[in-house]
Coordinates of C-alpha atoms and ligand atoms in Angstrom, one line a residue:
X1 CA -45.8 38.4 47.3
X2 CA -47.4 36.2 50.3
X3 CA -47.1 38.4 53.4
X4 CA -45.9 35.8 56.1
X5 CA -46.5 37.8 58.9
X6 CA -50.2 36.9 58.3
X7 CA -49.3 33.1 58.9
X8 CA -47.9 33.5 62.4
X9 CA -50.3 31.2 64.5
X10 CA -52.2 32.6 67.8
X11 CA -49.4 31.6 70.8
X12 CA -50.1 28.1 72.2
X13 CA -52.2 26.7 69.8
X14 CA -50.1 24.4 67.5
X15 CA -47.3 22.4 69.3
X16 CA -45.5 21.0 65.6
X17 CA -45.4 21.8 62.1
X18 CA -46.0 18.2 60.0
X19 CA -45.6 18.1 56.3
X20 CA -44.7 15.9 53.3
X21 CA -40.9 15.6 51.8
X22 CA -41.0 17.0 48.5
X23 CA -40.0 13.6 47.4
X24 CA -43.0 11.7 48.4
X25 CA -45.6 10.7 45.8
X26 CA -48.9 10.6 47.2
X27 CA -51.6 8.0 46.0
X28 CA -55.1 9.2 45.4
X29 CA -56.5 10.9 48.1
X30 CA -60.1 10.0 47.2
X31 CA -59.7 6.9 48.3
X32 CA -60.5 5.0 51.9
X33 CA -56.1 3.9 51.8
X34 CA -53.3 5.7 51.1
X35 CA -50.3 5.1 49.5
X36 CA -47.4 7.7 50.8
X37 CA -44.1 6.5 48.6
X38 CA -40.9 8.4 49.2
X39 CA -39.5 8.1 45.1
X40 CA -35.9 9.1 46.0
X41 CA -35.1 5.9 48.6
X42 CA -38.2 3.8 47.7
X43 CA -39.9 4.0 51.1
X44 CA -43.3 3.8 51.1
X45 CA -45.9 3.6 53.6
X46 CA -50.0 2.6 53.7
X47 CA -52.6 3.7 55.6
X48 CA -56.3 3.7 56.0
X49 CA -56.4 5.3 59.4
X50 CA -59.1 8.2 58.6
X51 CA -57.5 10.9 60.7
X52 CA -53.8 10.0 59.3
X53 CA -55.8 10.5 55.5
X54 CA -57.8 14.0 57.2
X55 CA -53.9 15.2 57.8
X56 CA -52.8 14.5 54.3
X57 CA -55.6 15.9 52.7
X58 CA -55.1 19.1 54.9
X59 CA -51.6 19.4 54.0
X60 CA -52.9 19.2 50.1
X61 CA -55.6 22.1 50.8
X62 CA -53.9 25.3 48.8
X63 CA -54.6 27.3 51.7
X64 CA -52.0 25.4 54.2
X65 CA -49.2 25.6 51.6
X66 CA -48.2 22.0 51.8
X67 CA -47.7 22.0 55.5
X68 CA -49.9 22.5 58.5
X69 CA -50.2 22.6 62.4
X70 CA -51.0 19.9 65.0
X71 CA -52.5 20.7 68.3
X72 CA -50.6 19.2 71.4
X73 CA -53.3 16.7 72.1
X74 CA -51.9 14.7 68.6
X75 CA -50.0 12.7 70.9
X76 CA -52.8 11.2 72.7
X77 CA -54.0 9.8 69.5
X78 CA -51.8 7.1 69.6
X79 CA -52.4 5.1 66.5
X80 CA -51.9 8.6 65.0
X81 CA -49.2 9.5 66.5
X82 CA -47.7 6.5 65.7
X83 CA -48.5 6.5 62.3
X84 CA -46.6 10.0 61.9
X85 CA -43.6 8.7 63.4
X86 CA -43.4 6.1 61.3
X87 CA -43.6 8.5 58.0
X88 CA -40.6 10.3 59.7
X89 CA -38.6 7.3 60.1
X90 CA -39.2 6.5 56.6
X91 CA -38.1 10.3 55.6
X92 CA -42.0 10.6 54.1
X93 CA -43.1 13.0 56.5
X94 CA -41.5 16.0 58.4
X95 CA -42.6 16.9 62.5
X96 CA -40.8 20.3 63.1
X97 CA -41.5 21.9 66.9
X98 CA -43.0 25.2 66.2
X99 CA -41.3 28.1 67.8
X100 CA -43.3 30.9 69.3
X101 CA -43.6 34.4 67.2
X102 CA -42.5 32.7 64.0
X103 CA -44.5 32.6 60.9
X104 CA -45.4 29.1 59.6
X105 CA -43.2 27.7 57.3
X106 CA -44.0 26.8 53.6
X107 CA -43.6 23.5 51.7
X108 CA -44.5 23.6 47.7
X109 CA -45.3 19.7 47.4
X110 CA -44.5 18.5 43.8
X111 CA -47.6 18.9 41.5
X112 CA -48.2 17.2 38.0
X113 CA -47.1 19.7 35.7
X114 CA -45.6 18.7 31.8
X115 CA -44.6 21.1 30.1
X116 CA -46.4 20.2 26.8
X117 CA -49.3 18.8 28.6
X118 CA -50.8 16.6 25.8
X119 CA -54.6 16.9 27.0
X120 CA -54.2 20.3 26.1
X121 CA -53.8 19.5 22.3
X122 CA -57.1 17.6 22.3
X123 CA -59.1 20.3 24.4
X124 CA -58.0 23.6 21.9
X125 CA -57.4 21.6 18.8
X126 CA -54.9 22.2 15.9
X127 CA -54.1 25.7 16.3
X128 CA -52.2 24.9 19.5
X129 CA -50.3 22.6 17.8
X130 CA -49.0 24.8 15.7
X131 CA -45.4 25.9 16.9
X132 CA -45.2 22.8 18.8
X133 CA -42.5 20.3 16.8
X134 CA -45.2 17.4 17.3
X135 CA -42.7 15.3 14.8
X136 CA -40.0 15.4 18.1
X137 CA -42.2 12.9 19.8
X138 CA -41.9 10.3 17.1
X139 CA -39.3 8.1 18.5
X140 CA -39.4 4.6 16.9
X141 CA -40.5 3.2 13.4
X142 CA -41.8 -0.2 12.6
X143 CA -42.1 -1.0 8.8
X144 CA -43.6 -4.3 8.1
X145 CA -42.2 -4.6 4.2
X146 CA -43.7 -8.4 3.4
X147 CA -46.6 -10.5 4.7
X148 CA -45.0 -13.4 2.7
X149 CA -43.6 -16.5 5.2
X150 CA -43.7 -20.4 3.6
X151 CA -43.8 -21.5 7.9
X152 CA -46.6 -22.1 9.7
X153 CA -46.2 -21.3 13.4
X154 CA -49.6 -21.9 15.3
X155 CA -49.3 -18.8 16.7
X156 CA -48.4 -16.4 13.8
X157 CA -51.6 -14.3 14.3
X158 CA -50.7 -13.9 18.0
X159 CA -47.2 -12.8 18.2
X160 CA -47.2 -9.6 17.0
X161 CA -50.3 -8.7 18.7
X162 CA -48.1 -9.0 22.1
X163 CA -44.0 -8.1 20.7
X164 CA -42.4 -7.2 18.2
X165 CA -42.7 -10.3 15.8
X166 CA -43.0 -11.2 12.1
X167 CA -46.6 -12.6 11.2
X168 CA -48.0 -13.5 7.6
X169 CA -50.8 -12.5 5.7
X170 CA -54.0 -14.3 4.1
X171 CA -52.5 -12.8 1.0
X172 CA -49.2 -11.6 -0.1
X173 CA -48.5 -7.8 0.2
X174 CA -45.9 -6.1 0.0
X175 CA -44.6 -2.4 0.9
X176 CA -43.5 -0.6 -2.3
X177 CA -39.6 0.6 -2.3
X178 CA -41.1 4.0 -2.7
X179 CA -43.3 3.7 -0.2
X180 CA -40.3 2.9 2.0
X181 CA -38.0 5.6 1.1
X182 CA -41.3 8.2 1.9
X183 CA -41.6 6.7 5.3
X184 CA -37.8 6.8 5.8
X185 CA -37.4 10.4 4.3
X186 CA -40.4 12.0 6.7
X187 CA -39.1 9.9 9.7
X188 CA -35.9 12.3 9.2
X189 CA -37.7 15.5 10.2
X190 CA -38.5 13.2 13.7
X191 CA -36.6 12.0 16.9
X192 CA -36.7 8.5 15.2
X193 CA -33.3 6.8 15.3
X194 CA -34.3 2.9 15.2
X195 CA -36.3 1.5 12.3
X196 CA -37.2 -2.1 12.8
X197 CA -38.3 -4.1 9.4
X198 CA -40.0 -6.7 9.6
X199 CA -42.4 -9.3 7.2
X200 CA -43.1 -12.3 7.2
X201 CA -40.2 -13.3 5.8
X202 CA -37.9 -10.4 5.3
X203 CA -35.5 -12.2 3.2
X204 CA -38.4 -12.9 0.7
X205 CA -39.0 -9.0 0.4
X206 CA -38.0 -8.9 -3.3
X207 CA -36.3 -5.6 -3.5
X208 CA -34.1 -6.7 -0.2
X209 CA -31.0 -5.4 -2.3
X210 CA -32.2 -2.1 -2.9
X211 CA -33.5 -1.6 0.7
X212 CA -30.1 -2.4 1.8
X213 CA -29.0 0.6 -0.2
X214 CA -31.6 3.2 1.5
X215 CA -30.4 1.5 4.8
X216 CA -27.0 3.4 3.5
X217 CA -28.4 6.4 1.9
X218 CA -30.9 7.3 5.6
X219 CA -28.3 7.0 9.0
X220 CA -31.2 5.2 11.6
X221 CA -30.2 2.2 13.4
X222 CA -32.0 -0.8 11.8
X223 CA -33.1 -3.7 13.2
X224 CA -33.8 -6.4 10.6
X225 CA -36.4 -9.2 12.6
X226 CA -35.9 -12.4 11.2
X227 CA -37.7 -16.0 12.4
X228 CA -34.7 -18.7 12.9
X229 CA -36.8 -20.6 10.9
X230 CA -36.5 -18.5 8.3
X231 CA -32.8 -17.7 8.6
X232 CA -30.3 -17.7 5.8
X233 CA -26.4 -17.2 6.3
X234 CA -25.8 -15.4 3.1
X235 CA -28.9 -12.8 3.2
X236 CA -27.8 -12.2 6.6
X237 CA -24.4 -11.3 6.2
X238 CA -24.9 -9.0 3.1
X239 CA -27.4 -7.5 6.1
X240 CA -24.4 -7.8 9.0
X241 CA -22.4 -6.3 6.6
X242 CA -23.6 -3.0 6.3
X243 CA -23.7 -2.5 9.9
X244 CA -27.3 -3.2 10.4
X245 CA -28.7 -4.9 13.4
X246 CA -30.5 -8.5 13.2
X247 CA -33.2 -9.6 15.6
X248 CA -33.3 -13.3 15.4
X249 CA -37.0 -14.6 16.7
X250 CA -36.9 -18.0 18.3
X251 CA -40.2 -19.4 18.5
X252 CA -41.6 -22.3 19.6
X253 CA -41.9 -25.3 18.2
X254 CA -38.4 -25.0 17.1
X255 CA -37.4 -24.9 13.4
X256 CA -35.9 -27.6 12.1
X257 CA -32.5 -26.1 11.7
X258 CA -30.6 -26.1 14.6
X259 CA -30.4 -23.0 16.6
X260 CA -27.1 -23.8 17.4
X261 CA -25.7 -23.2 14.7
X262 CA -27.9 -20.2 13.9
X263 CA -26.4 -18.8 17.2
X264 CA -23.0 -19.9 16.3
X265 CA -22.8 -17.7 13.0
X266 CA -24.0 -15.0 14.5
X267 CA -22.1 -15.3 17.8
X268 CA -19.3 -12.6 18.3
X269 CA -21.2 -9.3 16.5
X270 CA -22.9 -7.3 18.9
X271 CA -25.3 -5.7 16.6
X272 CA -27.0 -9.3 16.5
X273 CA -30.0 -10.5 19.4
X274 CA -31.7 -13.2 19.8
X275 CA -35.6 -12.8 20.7
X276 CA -36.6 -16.1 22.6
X277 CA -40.6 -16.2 22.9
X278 CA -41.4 -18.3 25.5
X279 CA -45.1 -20.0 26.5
X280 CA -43.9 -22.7 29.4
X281 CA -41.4 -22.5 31.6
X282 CA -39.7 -25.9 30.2
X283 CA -39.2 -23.3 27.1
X284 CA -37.8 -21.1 29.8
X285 CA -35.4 -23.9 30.7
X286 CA -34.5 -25.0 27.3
X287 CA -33.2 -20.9 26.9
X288 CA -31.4 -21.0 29.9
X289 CA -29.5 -23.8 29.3
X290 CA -28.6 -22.6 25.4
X291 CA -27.8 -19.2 26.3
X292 CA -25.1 -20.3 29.1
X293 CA -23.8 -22.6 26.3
X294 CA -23.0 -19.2 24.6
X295 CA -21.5 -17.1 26.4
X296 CA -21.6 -13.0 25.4
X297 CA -24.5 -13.6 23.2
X298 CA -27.4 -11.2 23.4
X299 CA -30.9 -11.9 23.8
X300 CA -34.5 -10.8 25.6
X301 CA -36.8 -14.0 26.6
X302 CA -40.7 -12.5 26.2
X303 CA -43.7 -14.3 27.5
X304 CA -46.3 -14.9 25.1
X305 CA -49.6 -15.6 26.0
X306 CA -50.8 -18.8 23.9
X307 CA -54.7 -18.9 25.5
X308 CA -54.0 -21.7 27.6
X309 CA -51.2 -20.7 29.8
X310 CA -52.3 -18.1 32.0
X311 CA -50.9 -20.1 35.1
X312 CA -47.8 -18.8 33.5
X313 CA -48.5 -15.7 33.2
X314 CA -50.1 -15.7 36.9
X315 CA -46.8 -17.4 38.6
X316 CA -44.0 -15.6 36.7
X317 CA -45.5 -12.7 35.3
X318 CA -48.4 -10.7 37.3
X319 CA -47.1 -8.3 39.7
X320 CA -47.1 -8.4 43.4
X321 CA -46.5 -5.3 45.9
X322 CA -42.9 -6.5 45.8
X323 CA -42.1 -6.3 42.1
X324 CA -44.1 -3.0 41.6
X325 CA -42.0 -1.6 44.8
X326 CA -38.6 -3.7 43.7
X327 CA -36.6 -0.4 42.2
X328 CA -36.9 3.1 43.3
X329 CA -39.4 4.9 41.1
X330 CA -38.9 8.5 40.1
X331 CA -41.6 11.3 40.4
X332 CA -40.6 11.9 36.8
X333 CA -41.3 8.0 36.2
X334 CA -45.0 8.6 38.2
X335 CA -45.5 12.3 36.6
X336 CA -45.5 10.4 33.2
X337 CA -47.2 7.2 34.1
X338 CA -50.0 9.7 34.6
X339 CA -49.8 11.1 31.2
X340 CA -48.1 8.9 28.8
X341 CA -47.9 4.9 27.8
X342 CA -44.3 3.9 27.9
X343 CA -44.8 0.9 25.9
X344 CA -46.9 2.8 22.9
X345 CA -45.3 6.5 22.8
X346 CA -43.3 7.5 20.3
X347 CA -43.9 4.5 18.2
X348 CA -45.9 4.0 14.5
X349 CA -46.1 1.0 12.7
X350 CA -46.6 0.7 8.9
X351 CA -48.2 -2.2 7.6
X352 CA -47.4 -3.7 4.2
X353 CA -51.6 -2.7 3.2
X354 CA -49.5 0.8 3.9
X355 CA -52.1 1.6 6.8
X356 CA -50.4 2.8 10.0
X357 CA -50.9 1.7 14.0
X358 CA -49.6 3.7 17.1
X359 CA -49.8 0.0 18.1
X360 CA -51.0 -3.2 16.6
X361 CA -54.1 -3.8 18.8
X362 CA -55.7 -0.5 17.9
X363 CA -57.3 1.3 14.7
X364 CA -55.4 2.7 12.0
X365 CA -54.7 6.3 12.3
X366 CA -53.6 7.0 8.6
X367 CA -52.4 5.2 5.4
X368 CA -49.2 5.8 3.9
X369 CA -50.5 6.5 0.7
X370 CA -51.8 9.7 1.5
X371 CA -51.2 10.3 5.0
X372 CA -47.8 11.9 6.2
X373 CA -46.1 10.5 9.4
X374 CA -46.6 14.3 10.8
X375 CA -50.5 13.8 9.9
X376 CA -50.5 10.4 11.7
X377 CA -48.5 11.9 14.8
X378 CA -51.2 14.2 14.9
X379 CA -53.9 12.2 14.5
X380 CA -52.6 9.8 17.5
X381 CA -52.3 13.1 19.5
X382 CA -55.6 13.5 19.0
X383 CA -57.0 10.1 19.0
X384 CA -55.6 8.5 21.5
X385 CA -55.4 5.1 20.3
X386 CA -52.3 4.2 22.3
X387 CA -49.8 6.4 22.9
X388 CA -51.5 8.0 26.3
X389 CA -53.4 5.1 27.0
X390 CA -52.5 5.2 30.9
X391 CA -54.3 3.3 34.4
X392 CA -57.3 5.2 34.3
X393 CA -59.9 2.2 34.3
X394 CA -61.2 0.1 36.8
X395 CA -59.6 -1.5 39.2
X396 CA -56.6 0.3 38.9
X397 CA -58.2 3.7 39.0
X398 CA -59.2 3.0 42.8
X399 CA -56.0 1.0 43.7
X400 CA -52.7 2.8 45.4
X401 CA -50.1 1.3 42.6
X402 CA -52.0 2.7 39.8
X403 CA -49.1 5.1 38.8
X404 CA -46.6 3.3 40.4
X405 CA -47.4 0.4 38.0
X406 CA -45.5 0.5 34.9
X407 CA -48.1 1.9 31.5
X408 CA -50.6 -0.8 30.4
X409 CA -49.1 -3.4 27.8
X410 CA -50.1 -5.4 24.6
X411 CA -50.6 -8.5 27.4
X412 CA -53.6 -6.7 29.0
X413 CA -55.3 -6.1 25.5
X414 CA -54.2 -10.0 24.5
X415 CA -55.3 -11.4 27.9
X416 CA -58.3 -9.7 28.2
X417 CA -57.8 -8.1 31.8
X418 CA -56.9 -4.8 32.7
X419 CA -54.7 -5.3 35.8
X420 CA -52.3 -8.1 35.6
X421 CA -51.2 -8.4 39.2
X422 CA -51.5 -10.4 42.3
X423 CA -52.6 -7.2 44.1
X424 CA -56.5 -6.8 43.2
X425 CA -56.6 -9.8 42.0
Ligands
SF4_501 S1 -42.0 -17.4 10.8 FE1 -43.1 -15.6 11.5 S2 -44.3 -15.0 9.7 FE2 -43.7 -17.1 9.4 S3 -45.3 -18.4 10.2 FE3 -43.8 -18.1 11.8 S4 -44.5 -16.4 13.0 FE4 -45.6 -16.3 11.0
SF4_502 S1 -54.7 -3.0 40.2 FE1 -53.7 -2.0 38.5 S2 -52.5 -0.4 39.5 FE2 -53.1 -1.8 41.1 S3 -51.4 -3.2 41.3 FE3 -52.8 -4.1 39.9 S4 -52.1 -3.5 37.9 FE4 -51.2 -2.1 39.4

């Protein structure tokens, strides 16, 4: 028990009390600027102005108990001064008059603490993960079935490397059915609840039929990825009618069936979404203009980096200050950009060689074959080959945003740069 009487201050000395709201998420204090960011209305506030950082600091030091004194002659500091009162207007910091014979007040500032910290796997190894239901974290299940596809879209080798996308192989592999029904049978000991199947060209897989009948036999919600190009009404509504989802890919250079009336069967069922991947923003345009021709019908438009459009990607897709500070981030949203990669967690993908990916830039972690997804969970824990891959490199390791910024992304690996922003450019 703290004995408070111990914290009353010798009369005179301190004329106010400043501290932090427990709200505010505080940017790394090693370096020369600071970022104060209040995650509850979104305020922020920056500030190299050493004596402003020397308070901070102080009010981190355990021995001040998130809060400390300031002597009366603060307020000829005026750039200090100033720089206080304009965290209290932003409700970042807190000035309260101290009030002779009473003990100093206590503020516990929020500290990174998950439960399950996941560093602590790696450090003590697999008897800590014993007791811990590591299968809980699996979330999401990619199963490539097929590598077989008779298109050839210049950038098949590309797409899935950045989204979720069919792509075909040198050779033609398949998944086995039994293979499938292992992968879906262990995935029901996990969190999983989509499965997303993709090939090449799904409706070549040739035990489609008898997939459909696991889809009936193991309750997940699949997504069944299909190119346009490769669309085919009947296939698709023996797929439709079992309830499933369909991702339809559009892809550029356009197939030579017409969208339209791809979109027109599949219009009106709400299990059905259109993935438009765009390199230009004339592609941009063109998916504007269809989708307001079709009204209700669901889609995402993803940007995919073709090696000559980073222009693109610089003018509609690299943050600035403003889009990073757009919504209101949560400590919780912070607390776990520090730990985990939003994009990657919770996610495996199964290849049709039956190796398997916590995401399709990095290694394999297992094959299917042999490996269960329990061991592959493990080994990612372990590994980290994606899943807690967070913004611990340079620059962003010495920039203000760097857990404010959402997790790295497949366009980073693609692109070739670590920080895809306007901010340290
Ligand atoms: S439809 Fe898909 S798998 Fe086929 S060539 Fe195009 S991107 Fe590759
Ligand atoms: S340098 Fe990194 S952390 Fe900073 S704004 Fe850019 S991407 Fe975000």
């Amino acid at each position: 028990m703290l004995n408070t009487d111990k914290l009353i201050p010798p009369k005179g000395i301190y004329k106010y009390w400043f501290t932090l709201s427990k709200n505010v998420y505080v940017s790394n204090l090693s370096q020369g600027a600071l970022l104060l960011y209040n995650t509850v209305n979104g305020q922020s506030f920056e500030s190299s102005y050493i004596p402003f950082i020397e308070i901070v600091k102080d009010i981190h030091k355990p021995e001040n108990l998130g809060i400390i004194g300031l002597k009366p002659s603060i307020e000829e500091d005026q750039q200090c001064w100033a720089t206080l009162q304009h965290c209290i207007e932003k409700k970042i910091g807190l000035l309260i008059n101290v009030e002779e014979g009473k003990s100093k007040p206590i503020n516990l500032l929020p500290i990174l603490s998950l439960q399950k910290d996941i560093d602590k796997f790696t450090i003590s190894g697999e008897q800590d993960l014993i007791g811990h239901n590591i299968m809980s974290y699996l979330t999401e299940l990619n199963i490539y079935i097929n590598t077989d596809c008779e298109q050839s879209c210049p950038l098949c080798t590309n797409y899935h490397k950045q989204v979720n996308s069919c792509f075909k192989g040198a050779t033609s592999t398949s998944l086995s059915l039994k293979l499938v029904e292992t992968i879906l049978n262990q995935a029901s000991n996990s969190s999983t609840k989509n499965i997303n199947i993709l090939g090449g060209n799904i409706f070549r897989y040739s035990l489609l039929h008898e997939l459909l009948a696991l889809t009936l036999k193991y309750k997940y919600e699949y997504h069944f990825w299909i190119n346009h190009k490769n669309f085919d009404e009947e296939t698709y509504q023996k797929i439709a009618s079992l309830n499933n989802h369909t991702d339809i890919i559009v892809s550029f250079p356009l197939g030579k069936g017409s969208i339209e009336s791809v979109a027109k069967i599949c219009l009106g069922n709400d299990r059905n979404t259109f993935q438009f991947f765009i390199e230009t923003e004339e592609q941009y345009n063109y998916v504007s203009e269809l989708v307001e021709t079709f009204p209700g019908i669901k889609y995402h438009v993803h940007p995919i980096y073709n090696g000559t459009n980073i222009k693109f990607f610089e003018k509609n897709i690299f943050l600035t200050r403003e889009d990073i500070l757009s919504d209101t981030i949560s400590m919780r949203k912070i607390f776990c950009n520090q730990k985990l990669n939003s994009n990657n967690f919770g996610s495996l993908t199964v290849l049709p060689d039956a190796s398997i990916h916590a995401n399709l830039n990095s290694k394999s972690i297992g094959d299917i074959n042999k490996d269960s997804l329990l061991d592959c969970v493990y080994a990612e824990l372990v590994q980290n080959t994606a899943w807690r891959k967070v913004r611990n490199f340079e620059p962003c390791n010495r920039c203000s945003y760097q857990y404010l910024c959402p997790s790295p992304s497949n366009y980073e690996t693609v692109i070739g740069k670590l920080n895809l922003c306007n901010v340290n450019a």
